[in-house]
Amino acid sequence: MVETETTRDGRRDEATRDDRQDEATRDGRRDEATSGEATPDGADTDETAQGETTNLDSVERHLESRLPDHPAPGVSVALVDGGETVYAAGFGERDAERGAPATAETIYGIGSATKPITATAVLQLVAEGELSLSEPVSTFLPAFGEAPGEPITVHDLLSHTSGMPPDDLATVLLAEGAMGIDLPAGPTADDWPSFSEHVAETASERQLDGRFRYYNTGYTALSRLIELVSGTSFRQYVRESVLDPVGAERATFDGSVIDGTTDAKTDAGDTRTDAGDAVTDVMRPYRQTEDGRLQPASFPDSPLLDGPGGLLASVRDVAAFLGAFTGEAELLSAELREQLFEPVGVMDTLVDGTERGYGYGWETRQFGDDELLGHSGGTGVSSAYVGLLRERGVGVVVACNAMASPSPTTLATELLAVYTGRDPDRLLPERAIERKARAVTGQYESTSGLRAAAVEWDGDRLQLEFQSPIDRETVAFRPASPDPDDYTFLADDDEERRRAVFEFHDECDGEHDTSGEGGDDSGEECRDSDGEPDGNSEAVTLHIDWSVLHRVDTVPDGDSEGATDDPRETE
């Protein structure tokens, strides 16, 4: 994958770097970032040939190294700093069949990355006194009154703490609308009366423990609530109250801009809406087949998806929305912004032991000395991530026209780290853990050859399959610590606390050290270009259950690249 002015095989067109910078941000704001004034305080910066300092050069280098082999046909990226979009560019093709390039203006389906926008619209009604966060939702949608326990409130739906079960309604709508899959079972709803019936039928499954449960249907309900309170359609309210004030002119909930009418496609790959309006620079969605190929697909268009994940927008549009939380433009008061971001429930615990929370439409997690607010999204045929560093006021948007790995979440967090002058592997503990896990994958044998182990990384745990003449078992291990230099792994759910310890030998081509002491005393280890243990060439010893096994071959660990990404990105 290549930037807009580069052909897909990596050969440059005649465009110069200055031309590419102008294309990346047509309004000239790219120049502000290169002046050094937009560089975050305290960040390490890169020195340019002119003696200036900027982290945007590091961002571009990172993208150039990360995207060439990215499986999605097109990827677009935007960065926000201090309320201004300081970088925006497209890579690859928005429509591979026509060779149409992806740009910063390309419209993508952003899936659940819509939720921060829906939550903002709800809080605007709160600010106007039209709605209360403690208001029972059943006041407007009586079906929720069928649920046991205290009334479900607006607060509960915004924070996914209502106790209502994940009901797969959005999954069904996406599977049928985007992937053409006719599911034999599952919830069905195609209008508001059938939606109410669906809620009433599932209300009895509500859990009353107050825990976080991702409930897409709750955001569908919120979109309907906005309509009933405001007296206008959800789409119109969000357009007038959220999108227009920040200048997100191309953003829309009209799915026909993706598929258009049957004969709407032009030679440039543009579309027309059902009303006949021309829409340029729109993604063609792609879905992955069972054999791993990407093929063009349709796009889901249902009002029931609007609130939880129906927005179509360019990265520049979404960056403008982010800018309202970091610059002078305001969609909400400072008090309501804090309420929007403050975590209510705990989504899960990351591999380093830190918790990932959820506020009103925003996921929260630690990001070094800052807090990362964000949300991923996916439609089955496109994916996106929107993120914002709470203290620094730096934001990122990444969108693709496929569900692909590395995901937008992975790319976005890497870019935030690079832009703020920090090492992604050190800042994101899951990166360091995955890297050290991949370094020890392979086939292991004892000196006698009677014991063997296959070690694979599944994206979440290290899977060790042990074999001996009398036994065979597979055990999942997790890292003992986030320390990138600690290669000790502990068995999951094992009262005996079995330990698997991997040691890298000092001599790449030397004999195995059967003593378990880890090689000679030279103190020199085989390292890759980044100074990390080279899992492809270095001799590795595995110590477990009084056994010592030596790696005899490295094996690929499947297509698990990026498998640690959030499964909610498919909704």
mmCIF file of C-alpha atoms in Angstrom, residues 40-41 80-83 325-327 337-338 341-343 365-373 387-395 416 420 422:
data_model
loop_
_atom_site.group_PDB
_atom_site.id
_atom_site.type_symbol
_atom_site.label_atom_id
_atom_site.label_comp_id
_atom_site.label_asym_id
_atom_site.label_seq_id
_atom_site.Cartn_x
_atom_site.Cartn_y
_atom_site.Cartn_z
ATOM 1 C CA PRO A 40 3.586 18.449 21.917
ATOM 2 C CA ASP A 41 5.380 19.723 25.006
ATOM 3 C CA VAL A 80 -5.305 16.503 15.337
ATOM 4 C CA ASP A 81 -3.301 18.734 17.684
ATOM 5 C CA GLY A 82 -4.689 21.676 19.618
ATOM 6 C CA GLY A 83 -7.956 21.649 17.707
ATOM 7 C CA PHE A 325 -12.767 18.636 22.175
ATOM 8 C CA THR A 326 -9.241 20.029 21.928
ATOM 9 C CA GLY A 327 -9.634 23.488 20.418
ATOM 10 C CA ARG A 337 -17.183 16.915 28.365
ATOM 11 C CA GLU A 338 -15.678 15.547 31.575
ATOM 12 C CA PHE A 341 -15.084 10.930 29.207
ATOM 13 C CA GLU A 342 -15.266 9.725 32.817
ATOM 14 C CA PRO A 343 -15.222 5.897 32.938
ATOM 15 C CA ARG A 365 -7.194 3.392 29.079
ATOM 16 C CA GLN A 366 -3.825 4.553 30.336
ATOM 17 C CA PHE A 367 -1.398 5.692 27.666
ATOM 18 C CA GLY A 368 1.899 6.303 29.423
ATOM 19 C CA ASP A 369 1.407 9.435 31.515
ATOM 20 C CA ASP A 370 -1.782 10.313 29.642
ATOM 21 C CA GLU A 371 -5.255 8.821 29.193
ATOM 22 C CA LEU A 372 -6.406 7.551 25.813
ATOM 23 C CA LEU A 373 -10.063 8.077 24.954
ATOM 24 C CA GLY A 387 -8.768 8.351 19.587
ATOM 25 C CA LEU A 388 -7.874 11.344 21.739
ATOM 26 C CA LEU A 389 -5.163 11.877 24.358
ATOM 27 C CA ARG A 390 -7.041 13.599 27.162
ATOM 28 C CA GLU A 391 -4.219 15.718 28.583
ATOM 29 C CA ARG A 392 -2.204 16.482 25.447
ATOM 30 C CA GLY A 393 -5.202 17.212 23.229
ATOM 31 C CA VAL A 394 -3.754 15.094 20.411
ATOM 32 C CA GLY A 395 -6.190 13.030 18.355
ATOM 33 C CA LEU A 416 -0.167 8.571 18.715
ATOM 34 C CA THR A 420 4.188 12.322 20.810
ATOM 35 C CA ARG A 422 7.553 7.808 22.315
#
